Short mmCIF file of C-alpha atoms in Angstrom, two decimals:
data_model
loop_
_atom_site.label_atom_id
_atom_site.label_comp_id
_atom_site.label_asym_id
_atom_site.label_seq_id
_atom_site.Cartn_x
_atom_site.Cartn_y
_atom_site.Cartn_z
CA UNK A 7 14.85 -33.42 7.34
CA UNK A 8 13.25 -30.07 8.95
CA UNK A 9 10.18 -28.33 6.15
CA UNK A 10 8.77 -25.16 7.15
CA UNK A 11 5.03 -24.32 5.68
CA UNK A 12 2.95 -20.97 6.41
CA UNK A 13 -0.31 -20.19 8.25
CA UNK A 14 -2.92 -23.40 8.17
CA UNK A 15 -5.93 -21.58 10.25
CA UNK A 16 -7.33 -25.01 11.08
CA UNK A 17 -7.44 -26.39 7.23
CA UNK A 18 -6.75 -29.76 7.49
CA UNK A 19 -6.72 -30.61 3.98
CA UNK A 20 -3.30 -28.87 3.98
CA UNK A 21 -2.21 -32.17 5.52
CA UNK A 22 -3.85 -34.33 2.31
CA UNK A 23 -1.72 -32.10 0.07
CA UNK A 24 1.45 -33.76 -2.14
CA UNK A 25 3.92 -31.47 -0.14
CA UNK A 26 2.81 -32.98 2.85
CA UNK A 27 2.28 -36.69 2.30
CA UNK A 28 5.66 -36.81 1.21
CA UNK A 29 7.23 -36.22 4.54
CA UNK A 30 8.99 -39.02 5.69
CA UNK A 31 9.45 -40.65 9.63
CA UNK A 32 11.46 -38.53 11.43
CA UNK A 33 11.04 -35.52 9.58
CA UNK A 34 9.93 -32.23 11.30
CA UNK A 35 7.58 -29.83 9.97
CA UNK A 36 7.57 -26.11 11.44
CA UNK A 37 4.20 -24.00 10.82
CA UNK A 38 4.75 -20.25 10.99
CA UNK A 39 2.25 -19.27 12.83
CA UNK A 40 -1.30 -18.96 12.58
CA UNK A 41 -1.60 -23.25 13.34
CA UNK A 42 -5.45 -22.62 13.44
CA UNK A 43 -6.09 -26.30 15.45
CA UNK A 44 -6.54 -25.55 18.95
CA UNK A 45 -9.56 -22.75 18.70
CA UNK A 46 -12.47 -23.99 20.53
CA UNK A 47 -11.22 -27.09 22.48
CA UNK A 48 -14.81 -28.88 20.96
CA UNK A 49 -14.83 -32.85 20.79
CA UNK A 50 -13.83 -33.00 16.73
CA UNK A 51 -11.02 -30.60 17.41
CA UNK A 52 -9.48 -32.74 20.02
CA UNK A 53 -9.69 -35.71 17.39
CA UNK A 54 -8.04 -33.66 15.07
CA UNK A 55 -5.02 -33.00 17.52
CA UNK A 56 -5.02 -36.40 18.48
CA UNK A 57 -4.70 -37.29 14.82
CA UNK A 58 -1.92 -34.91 13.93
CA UNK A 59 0.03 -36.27 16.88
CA UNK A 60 0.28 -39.67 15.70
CA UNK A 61 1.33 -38.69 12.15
CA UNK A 62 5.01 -40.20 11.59
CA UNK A 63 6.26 -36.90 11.33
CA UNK A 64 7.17 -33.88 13.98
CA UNK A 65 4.41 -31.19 13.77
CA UNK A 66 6.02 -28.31 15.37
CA UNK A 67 4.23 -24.60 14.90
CA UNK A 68 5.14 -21.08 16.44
CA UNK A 69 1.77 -19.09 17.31
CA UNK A 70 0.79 -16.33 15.30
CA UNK A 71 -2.19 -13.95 15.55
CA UNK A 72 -4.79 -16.06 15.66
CA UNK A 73 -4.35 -18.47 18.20
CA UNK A 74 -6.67 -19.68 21.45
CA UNK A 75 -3.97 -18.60 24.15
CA UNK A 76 -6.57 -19.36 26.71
CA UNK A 77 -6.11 -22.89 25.61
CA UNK A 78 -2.39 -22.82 25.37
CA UNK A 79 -1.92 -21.18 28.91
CA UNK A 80 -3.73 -24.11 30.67
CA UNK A 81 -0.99 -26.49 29.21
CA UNK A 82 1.72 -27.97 30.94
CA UNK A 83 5.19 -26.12 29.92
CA UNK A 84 8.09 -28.65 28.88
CA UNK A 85 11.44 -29.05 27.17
CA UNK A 86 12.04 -30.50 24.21
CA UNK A 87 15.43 -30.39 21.56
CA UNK A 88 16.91 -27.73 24.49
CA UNK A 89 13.96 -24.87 24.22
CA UNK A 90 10.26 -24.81 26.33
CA UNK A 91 7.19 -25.95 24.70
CA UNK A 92 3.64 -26.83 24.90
CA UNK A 93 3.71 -30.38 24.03
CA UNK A 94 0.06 -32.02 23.20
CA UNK A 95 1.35 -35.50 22.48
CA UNK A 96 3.35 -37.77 20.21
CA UNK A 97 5.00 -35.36 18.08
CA UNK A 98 2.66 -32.49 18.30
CA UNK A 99 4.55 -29.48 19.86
CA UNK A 100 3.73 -25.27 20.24
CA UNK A 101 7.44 -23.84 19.69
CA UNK A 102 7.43 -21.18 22.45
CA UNK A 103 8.65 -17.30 22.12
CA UNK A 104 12.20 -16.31 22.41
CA UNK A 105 13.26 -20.04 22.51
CA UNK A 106 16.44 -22.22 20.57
CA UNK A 107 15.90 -25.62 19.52
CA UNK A 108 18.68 -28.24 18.29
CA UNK A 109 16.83 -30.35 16.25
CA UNK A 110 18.63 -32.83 13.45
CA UNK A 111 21.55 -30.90 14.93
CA UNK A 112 20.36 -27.40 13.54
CA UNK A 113 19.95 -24.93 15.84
CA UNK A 114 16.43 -22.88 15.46
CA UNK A 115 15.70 -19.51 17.16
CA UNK A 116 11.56 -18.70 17.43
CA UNK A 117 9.54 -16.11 18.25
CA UNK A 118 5.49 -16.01 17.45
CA UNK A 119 3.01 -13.80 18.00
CA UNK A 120 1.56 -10.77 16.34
CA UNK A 121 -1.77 -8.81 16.16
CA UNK A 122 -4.38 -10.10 13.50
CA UNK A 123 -6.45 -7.47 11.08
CA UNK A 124 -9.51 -8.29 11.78
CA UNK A 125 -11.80 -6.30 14.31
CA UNK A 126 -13.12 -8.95 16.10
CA UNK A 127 -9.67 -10.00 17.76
CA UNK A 128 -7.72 -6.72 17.74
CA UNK A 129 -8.42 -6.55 21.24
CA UNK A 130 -5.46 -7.47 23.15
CA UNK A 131 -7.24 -8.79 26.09
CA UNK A 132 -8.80 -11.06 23.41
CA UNK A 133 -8.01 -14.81 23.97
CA UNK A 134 -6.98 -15.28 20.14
CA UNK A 135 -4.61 -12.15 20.25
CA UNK A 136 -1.17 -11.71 22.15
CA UNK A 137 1.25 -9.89 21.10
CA UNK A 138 4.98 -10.08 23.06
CA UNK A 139 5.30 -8.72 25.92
CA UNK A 140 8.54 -6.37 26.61
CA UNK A 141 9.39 -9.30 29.26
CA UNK A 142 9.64 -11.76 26.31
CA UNK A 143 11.48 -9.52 23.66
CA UNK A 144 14.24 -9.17 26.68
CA UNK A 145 14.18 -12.81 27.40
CA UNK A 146 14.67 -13.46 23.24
CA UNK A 147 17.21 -11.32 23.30
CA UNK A 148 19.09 -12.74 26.04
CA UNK A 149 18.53 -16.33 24.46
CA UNK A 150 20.38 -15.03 21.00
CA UNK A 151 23.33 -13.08 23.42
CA UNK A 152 23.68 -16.47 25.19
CA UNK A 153 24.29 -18.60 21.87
CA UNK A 154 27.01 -15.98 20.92
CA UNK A 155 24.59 -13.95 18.70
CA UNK A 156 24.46 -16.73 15.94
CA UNK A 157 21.54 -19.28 15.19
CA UNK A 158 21.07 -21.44 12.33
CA UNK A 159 17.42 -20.37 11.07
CA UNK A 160 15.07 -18.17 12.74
CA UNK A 161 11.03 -18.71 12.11
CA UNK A 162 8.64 -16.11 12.96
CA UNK A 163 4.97 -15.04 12.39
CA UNK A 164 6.03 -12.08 11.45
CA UNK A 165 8.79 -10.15 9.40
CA UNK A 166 11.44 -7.25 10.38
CA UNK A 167 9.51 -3.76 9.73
CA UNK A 168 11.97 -3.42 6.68
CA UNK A 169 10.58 -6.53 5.05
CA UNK A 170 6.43 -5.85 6.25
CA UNK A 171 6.77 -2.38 4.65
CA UNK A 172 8.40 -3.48 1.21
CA UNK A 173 5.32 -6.32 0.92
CA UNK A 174 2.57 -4.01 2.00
CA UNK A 175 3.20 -1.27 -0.33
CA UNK A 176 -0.55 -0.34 -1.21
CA UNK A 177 -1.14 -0.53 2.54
CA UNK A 178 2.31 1.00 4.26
CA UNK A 179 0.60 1.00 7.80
CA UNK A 180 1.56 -0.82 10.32
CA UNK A 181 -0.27 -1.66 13.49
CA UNK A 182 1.21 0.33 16.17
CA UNK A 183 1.74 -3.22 18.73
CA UNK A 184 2.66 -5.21 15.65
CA UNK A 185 5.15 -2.59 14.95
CA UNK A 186 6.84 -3.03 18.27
CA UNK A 187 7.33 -6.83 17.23
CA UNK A 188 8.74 -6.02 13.87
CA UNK A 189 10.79 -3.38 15.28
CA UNK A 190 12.54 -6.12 17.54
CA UNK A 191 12.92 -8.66 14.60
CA UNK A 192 14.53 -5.71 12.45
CA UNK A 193 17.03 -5.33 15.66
CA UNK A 194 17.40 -9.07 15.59
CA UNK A 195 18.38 -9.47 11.55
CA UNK A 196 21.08 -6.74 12.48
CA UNK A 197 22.93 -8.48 15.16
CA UNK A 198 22.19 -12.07 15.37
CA UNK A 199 23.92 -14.39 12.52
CA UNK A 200 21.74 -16.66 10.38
CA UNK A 201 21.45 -18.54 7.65
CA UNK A 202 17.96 -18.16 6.65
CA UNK A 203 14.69 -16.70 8.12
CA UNK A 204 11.52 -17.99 7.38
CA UNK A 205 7.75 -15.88 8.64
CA UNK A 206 4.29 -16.28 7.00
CA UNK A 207 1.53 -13.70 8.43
CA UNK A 208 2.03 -12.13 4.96
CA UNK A 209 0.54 -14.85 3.14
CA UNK A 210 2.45 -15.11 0.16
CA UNK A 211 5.45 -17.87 -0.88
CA UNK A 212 8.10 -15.15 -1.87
CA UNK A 213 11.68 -15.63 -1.19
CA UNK A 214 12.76 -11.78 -0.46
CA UNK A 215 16.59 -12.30 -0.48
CA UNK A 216 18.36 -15.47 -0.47
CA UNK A 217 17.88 -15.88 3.71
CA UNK A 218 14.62 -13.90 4.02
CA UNK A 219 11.86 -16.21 2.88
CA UNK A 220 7.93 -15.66 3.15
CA UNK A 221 5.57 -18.85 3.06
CA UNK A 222 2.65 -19.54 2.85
CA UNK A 223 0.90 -23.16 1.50
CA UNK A 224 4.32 -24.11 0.26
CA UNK A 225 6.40 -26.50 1.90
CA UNK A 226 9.97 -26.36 2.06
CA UNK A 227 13.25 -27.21 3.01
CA UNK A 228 14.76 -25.31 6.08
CA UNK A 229 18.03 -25.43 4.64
CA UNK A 230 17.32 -24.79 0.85
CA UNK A 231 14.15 -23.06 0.95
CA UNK A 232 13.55 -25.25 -2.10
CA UNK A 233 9.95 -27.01 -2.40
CA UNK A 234 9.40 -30.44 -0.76
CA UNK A 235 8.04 -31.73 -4.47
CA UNK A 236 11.97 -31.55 -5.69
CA UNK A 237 13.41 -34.08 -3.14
CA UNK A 238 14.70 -37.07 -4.44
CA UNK A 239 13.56 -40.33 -3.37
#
């Protein structure tokens, strides 16, 4: 089974929590963004990959705003389930931009990125801060027009501009290079076909329509959007 789960900034007690110890072998977990784990490359870090790549579960994550792309750049770019990755080892893997997976026969459209609130990283020459470039929003683009403008689920760091605006109603600004990003996914939920969309840089578990869904510290099913805690067995 494929769960998707919001932003984890490096808390690894997410991974002691009831939604995730019951993932079973096999199963794949997407992480919207925002993974958190490779920051600083220090010695405990590195156990903690190495720990999260043995688990009997995929651990797949899209970056979001707040991620050490210095780190990710100096890794070795490969395929896996038909779309480019950064894969750290056993079943560890960084779900690259603009990119379709088949996995459990499902096919999954990603994009990451986006530019994070805080002062301290709003510089885009900022390791921890990339958003798309135009180069990748044409490559996406290409990817959906290839698959015949239809995908089973799309995950994202962040929602279409329609979706950003509606949740950030005390606070209807949007960052001007963020804005370019949502303005591509709002282009995207107009002409590519899906079944449902998940994101997370909002921080909230909120399904917005039946296939727009925010999370955050839930965990759910890709193809329900119901919580891991209601699966039998």
């Amino acid at each position: 089974m494929i769960y998707v789960t919001g932003d984890m900034h490096g808390d690894f007690t997410r991974f002691r929590t009831p939604q995730i110890k019951k993932l079973k072998k096999g199963d794949t977990l997407i992480v919207t963004g925002d993974f958190g784990f490779l920051w600083d490359d220090s010695k405990q870090e590195q156990k903690i990959l190495k720990t999260l790549s043995k688990k009997k579960f995929n651990i797949c994550f899209v970056d979001g705003a707040h991620e050490n792309f210095k780190l990710l750049d100096k890794m070795e770019v490969s395929t896996w389930n038909g779309g480019k990755v950064h894969h750290f080892s056993g079943g560890l893997y960084h779900l690259m931009r603009g990119q379709i997976y088949n996995i459990e026969g499902k096919t999954i459209f990603t994009m990451g990125g986006g530019v994070s609130p805080d002062k301290d990283i709003r510089d885009t020459n900022n390791p921890l801060n990339r958003p798309p470039s135009p180069q990748e929003f044409i490559d996406a683009a290409r990817k959906i027009e290839e698959n015949g403008g239809e995908v089973d689920y799309i995950i994202t760091h962040e929602p279409t501009m329609t979706i950003k605006k509606f949740l950030q109603l005390r606070n209807p600004q949007v960052d001007e290079k963020t804005g370019l990003l949502n303005a591509f996914l709002e282009e995207l939920a107009e002409n590519c076909k899906f079944k449902k969309w998940y994101f997370g840089s909002l921080h909230v578990d909120k399904p917005i329509s039946k296939s727009m869904i925010s999370v955050f510290t839930r965990v759910v099913n890709i193809e329900t959007a119901q919580n891991i805690l209601h699966r039998e067995g």
